[in-house]
Short mmCIF file of C-alpha atoms in Angstrom, two decimals:
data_model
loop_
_atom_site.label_atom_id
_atom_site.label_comp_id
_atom_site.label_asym_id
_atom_site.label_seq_id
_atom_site.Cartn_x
_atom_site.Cartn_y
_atom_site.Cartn_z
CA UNK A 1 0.00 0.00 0.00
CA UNK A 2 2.87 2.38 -0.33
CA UNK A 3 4.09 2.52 3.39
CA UNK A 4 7.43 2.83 4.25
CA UNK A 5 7.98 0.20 7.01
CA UNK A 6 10.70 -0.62 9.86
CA UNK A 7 11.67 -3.21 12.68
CA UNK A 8 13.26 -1.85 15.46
CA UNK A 9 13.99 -3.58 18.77
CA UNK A 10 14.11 -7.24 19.95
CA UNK A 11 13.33 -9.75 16.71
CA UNK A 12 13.92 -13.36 17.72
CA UNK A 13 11.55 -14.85 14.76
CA UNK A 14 14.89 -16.16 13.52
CA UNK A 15 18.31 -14.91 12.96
CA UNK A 16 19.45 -16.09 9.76
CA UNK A 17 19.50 -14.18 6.75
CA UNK A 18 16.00 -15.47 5.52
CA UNK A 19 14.71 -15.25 8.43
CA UNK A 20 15.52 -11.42 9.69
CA UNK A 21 12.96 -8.92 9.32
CA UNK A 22 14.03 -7.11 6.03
CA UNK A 23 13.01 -10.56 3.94
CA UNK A 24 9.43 -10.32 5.87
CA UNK A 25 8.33 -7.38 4.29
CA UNK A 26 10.23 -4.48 6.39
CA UNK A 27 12.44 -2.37 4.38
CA UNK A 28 15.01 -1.44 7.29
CA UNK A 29 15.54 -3.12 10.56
CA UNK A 30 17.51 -1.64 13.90
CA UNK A 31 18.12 -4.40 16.80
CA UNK A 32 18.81 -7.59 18.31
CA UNK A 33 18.30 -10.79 16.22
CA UNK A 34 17.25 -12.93 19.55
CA UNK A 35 17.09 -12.59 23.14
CA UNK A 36 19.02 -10.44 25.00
CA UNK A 37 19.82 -14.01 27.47
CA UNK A 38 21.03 -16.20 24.71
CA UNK A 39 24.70 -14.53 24.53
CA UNK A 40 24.75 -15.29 28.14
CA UNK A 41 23.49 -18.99 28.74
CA UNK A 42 24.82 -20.53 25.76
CA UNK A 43 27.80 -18.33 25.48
CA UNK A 44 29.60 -21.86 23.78
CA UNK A 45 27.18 -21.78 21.22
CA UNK A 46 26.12 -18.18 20.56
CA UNK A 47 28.36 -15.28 19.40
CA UNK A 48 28.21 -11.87 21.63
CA UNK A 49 24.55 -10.42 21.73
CA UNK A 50 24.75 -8.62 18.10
CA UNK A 51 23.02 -5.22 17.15
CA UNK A 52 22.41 -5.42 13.62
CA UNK A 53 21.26 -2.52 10.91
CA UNK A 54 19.08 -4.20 8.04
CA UNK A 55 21.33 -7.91 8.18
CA UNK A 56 24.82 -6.64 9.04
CA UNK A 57 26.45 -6.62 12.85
CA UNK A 58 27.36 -3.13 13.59
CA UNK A 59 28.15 -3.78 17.34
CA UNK A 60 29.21 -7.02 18.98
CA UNK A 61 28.97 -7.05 21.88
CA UNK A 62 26.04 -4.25 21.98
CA UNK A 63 26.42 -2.49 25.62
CA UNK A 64 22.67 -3.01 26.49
CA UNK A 65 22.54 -0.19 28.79
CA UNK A 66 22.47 1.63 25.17
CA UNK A 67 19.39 -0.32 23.79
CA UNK A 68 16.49 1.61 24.62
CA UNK A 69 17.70 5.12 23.86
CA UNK A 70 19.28 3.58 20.57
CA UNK A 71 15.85 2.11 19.15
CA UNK A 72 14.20 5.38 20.42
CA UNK A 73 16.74 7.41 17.92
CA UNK A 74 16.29 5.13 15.24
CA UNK A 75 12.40 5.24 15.59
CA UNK A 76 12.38 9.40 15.75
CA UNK A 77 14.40 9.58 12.41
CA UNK A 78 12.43 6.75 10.56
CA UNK A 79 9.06 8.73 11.28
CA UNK A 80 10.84 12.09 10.81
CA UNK A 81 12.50 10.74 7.10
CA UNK A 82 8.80 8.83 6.30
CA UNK A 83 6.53 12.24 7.57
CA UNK A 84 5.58 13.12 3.97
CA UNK A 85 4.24 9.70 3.26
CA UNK A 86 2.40 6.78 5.18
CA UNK A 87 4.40 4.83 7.70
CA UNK A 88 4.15 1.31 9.58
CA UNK A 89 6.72 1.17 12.73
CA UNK A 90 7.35 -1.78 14.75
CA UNK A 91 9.08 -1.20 18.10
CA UNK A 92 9.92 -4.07 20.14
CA UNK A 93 11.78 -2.99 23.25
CA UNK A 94 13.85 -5.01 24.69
CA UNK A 95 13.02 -4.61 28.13
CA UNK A 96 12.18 -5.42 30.72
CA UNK A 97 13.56 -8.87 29.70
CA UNK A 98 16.46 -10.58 31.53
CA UNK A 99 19.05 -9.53 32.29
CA UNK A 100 17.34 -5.87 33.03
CA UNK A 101 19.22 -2.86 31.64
CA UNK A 102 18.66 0.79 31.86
CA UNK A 103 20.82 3.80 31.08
CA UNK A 104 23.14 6.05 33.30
CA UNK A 105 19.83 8.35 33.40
CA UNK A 106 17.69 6.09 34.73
CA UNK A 107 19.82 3.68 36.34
CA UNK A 108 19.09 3.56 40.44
CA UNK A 109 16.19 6.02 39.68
CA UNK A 110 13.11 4.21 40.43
CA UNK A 111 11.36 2.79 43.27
CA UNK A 112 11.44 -0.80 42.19
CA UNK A 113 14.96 -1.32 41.24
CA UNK A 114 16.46 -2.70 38.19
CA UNK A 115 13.27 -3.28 36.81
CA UNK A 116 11.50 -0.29 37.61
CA UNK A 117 14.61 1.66 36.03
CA UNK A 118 13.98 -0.20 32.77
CA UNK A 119 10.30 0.63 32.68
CA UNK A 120 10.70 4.34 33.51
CA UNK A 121 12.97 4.52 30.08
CA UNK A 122 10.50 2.57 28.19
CA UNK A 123 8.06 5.12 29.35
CA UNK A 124 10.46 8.06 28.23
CA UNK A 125 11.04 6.47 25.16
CA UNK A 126 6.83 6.18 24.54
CA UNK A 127 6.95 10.04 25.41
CA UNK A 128 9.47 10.95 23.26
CA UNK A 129 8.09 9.05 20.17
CA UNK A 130 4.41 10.63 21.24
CA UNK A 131 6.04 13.72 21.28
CA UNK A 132 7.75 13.82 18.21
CA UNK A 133 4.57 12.75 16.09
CA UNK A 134 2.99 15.97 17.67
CA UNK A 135 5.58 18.31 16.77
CA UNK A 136 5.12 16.95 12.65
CA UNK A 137 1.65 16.73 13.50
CA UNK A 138 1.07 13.53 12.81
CA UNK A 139 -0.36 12.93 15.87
CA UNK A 140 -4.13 12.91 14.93
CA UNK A 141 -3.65 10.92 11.87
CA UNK A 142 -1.22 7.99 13.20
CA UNK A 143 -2.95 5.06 15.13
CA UNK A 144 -0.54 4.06 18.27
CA UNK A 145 -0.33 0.41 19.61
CA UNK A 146 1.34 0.19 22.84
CA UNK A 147 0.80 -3.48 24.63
CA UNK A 148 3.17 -6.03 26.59
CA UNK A 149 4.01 -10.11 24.97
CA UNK A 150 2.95 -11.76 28.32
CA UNK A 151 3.00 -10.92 32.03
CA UNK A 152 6.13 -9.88 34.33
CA UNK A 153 8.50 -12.91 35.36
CA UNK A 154 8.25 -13.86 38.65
CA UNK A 155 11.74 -13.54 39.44
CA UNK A 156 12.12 -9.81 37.33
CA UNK A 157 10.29 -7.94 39.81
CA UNK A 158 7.43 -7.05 37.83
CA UNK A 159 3.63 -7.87 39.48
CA UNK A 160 0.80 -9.13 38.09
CA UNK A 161 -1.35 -8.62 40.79
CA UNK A 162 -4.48 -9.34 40.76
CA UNK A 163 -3.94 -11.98 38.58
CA UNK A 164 -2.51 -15.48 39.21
CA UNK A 165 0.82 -16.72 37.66
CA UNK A 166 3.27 -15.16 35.78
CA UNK A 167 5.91 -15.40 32.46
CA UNK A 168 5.46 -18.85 30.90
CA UNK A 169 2.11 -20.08 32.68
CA UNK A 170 -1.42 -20.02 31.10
CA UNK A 171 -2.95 -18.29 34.68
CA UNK A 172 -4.22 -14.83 33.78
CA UNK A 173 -0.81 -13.21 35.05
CA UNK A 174 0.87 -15.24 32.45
CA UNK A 175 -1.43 -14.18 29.27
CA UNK A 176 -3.44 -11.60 29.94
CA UNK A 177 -1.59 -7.81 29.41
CA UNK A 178 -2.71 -3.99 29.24
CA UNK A 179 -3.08 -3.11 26.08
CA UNK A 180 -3.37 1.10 25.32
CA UNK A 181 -4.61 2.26 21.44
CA UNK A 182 -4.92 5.78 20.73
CA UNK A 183 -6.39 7.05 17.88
CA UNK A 184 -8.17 10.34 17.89
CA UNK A 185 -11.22 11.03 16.31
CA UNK A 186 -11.52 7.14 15.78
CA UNK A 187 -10.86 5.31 19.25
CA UNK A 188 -13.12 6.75 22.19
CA UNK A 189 -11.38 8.92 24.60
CA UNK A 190 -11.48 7.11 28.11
CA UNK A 191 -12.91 3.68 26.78
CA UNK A 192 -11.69 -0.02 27.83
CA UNK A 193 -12.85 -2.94 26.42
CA UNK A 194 -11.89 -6.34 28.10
CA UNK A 195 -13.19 -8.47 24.99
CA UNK A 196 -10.18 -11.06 24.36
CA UNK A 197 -7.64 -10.32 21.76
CA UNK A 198 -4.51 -10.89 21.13
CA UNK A 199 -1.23 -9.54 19.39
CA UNK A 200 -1.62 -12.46 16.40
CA UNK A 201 -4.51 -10.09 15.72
CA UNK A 202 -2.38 -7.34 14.89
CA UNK A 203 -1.51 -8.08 11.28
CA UNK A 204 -5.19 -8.57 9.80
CA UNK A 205 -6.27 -5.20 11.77
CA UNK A 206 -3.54 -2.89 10.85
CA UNK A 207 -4.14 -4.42 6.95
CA UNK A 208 -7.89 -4.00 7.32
CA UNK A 209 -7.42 0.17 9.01
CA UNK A 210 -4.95 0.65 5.91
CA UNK A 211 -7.15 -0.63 3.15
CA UNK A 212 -4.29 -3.74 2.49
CA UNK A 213 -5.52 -7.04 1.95
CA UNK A 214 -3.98 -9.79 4.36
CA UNK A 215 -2.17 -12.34 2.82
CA UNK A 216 -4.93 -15.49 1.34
CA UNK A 217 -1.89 -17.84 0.79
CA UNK A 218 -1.92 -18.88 4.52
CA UNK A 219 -3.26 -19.64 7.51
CA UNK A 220 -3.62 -16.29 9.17
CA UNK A 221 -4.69 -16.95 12.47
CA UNK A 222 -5.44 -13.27 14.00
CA UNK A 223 -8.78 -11.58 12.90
CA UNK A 224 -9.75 -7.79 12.46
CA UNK A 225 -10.32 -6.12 15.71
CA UNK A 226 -10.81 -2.67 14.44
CA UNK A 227 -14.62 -2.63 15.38
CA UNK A 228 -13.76 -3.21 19.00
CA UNK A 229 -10.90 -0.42 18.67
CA UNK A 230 -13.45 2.18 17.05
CA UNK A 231 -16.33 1.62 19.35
CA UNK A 232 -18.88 0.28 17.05
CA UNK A 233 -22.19 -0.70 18.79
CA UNK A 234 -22.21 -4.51 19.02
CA UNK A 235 -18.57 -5.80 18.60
CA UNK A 236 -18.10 -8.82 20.18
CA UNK A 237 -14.39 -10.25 20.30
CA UNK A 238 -13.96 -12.33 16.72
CA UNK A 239 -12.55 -15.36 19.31
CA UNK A 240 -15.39 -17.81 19.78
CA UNK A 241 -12.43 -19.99 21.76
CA UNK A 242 -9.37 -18.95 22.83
CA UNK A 243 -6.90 -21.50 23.41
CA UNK A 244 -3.98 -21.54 25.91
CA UNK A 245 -0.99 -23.45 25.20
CA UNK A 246 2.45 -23.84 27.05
CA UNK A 247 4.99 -26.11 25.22
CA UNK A 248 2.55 -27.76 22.65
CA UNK A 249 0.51 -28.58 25.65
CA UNK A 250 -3.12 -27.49 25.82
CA UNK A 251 -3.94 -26.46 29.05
CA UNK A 252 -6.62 -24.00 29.19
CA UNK A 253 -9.46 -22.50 26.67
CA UNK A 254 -11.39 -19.06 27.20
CA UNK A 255 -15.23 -18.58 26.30
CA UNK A 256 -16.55 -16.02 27.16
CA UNK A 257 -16.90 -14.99 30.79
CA UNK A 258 -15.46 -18.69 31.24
CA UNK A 259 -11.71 -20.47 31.61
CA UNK A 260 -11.52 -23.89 31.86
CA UNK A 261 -8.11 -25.29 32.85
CA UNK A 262 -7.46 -28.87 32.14
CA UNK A 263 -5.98 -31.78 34.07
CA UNK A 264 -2.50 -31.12 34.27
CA UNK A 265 0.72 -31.23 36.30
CA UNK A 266 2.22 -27.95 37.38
CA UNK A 267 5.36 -27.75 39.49
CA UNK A 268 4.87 -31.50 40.45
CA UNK A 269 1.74 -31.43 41.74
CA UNK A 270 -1.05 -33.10 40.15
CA UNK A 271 -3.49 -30.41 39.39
CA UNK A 272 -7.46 -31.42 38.19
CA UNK A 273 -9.91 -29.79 35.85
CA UNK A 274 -10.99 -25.92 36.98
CA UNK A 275 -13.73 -23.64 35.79
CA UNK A 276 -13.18 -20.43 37.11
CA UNK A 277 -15.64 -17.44 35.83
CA UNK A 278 -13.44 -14.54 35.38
CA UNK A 279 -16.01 -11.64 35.40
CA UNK A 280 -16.57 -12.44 39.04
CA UNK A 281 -13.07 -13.89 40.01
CA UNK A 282 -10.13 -12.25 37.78
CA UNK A 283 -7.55 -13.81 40.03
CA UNK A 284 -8.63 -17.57 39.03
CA UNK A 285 -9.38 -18.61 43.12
CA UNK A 286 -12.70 -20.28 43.07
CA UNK A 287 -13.10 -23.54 40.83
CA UNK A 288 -16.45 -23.08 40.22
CA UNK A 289 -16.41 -26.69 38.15
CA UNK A 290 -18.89 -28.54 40.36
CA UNK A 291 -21.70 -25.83 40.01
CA UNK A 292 -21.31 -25.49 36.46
#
């Protein structure tokens, strides 16, 4: 459709050269190929954590205390280069992944250590980018995505409260993230939603807002949520089921109002089938199963 389009941030959809993000459709890419861990645990195996412009290393090791106000630079000049004509950006942050990272101007800043430091740039970085798009103004014309991949890690120092679990389980705290849209004169001003979606429908929404069609030569597994993101009277969430798996293992599915977690062992305890009925009980504490 004509739009200029970038990758910048945290990739780790593969690293190899047919793999990277300019040979799926982005014309310039800024970041890491994989997690920011990998260098670390499998040091024997990996190379030093690579930062990479389009599919060349430019930095090896990349100081990650650098990462965040890097991809913020690289984001302001894309949108300032691409102002005269439409853009699609793509800003993966890094953090708050492990190992946590933040910059001399944020490091020791916050109230929640490490983590909280890492955040606080995130949100500078969001302010900056917000910022910039008003001073082009291109604010009231650009629709703005910000969400999270999963819940904080136990261990991080993040909190999921009220929700159960966390990173890498299929509790609430696990899958279910804020997710902000702003879009003026199209998104309500003050609105939430809570019908389920998820970031696989990203793709068919941003295609459907920009007139594109999504590719018909796959299985394309998201659907177009832009009538929940507008308002309209009526929209439901396109999910009749949503399915929760962890390591090819099903282990909970979503209808409506209800979350049904299967037989299953967790942690080495032996754990039976639940109902739980979120609009009442977000935190998944009452296995309703026996009524229902």
């Amino acid at each position: 459709r004509g739009y200029a389009t970038a990758c910048v941030g945290k990739w780790h959809l593969g690293d190899q050269p047919p793999f990277l993000p300019t040979r799926q459709g982005f014309q310039s890419y800024l970041g890491i190929p994989y997690s920011n861990d990998m260098g670390a645990r499998q040091r024997k195996k990996n190379p030093p954590l690579p930062l990479m412009r389009d599919e060349r290393v430019i930095d090896a090791p990349v100081k990650q205390d650098t990462l965040t106000k890097r991809y913020t630079d690289e984001a302001i000049r894309f949108i300032t280069e691409n102002r005269e004509r439409p853009f699609f950006l793509y800003l993966p942050h890094t953090f708050p992944h492990l190992p946590l990272y933040a910059s001399e101007s944020f490091l020791g800043k916050s109230a929640n250590g490490r983590y909280g430091d890492s955040v606080e740039e995130i949100d500078w970085s969001t302010g900056r980018i917000l910022d910039k798009l008003t001073e082009l103004k291109l604010d009231r014309r650009t629709v703005v995505m910000f969400a999270s991949d999963n819940g904080a890690a136990s261990r991080a120092g993040g909190s999921n409260a009220p929700l159960r679990g966390h990173k890498g389980s299929t509790w609430e705290g696990g899958m279910r993230v804020p997710c902000v849209v702003r879009w003026p004169g199209v998104v309500p001003a003050g609105v939430e939603c809570d019908a389920v979606t998820s970031t696989i429908d990203v793709l068919p929404t941003f295609a459907a807002i920009s007139g594109a069609q999504a590719p018909t030569d796959r299985v394309i597994d998201g659907k177009d949520i832009s009538p929940l993101l507008r308002g309209d009277s009526g929209a439901v969430s396109p999910h009749g089921a949503f399915f929760y798996y962890f390591k090819d293992q099903l282990q909970a599915v979503r209808h409506g109002r209800w979350k049904l977690h299967l037989a299953r062992t967790e942690k080495k305890k032996e754990l039976p089938v639940r109902l739980y009925d979120l609009d009442r009980d977000i935190a998944e504490s009452t296995d309703v199963a026996a009524a229902h």
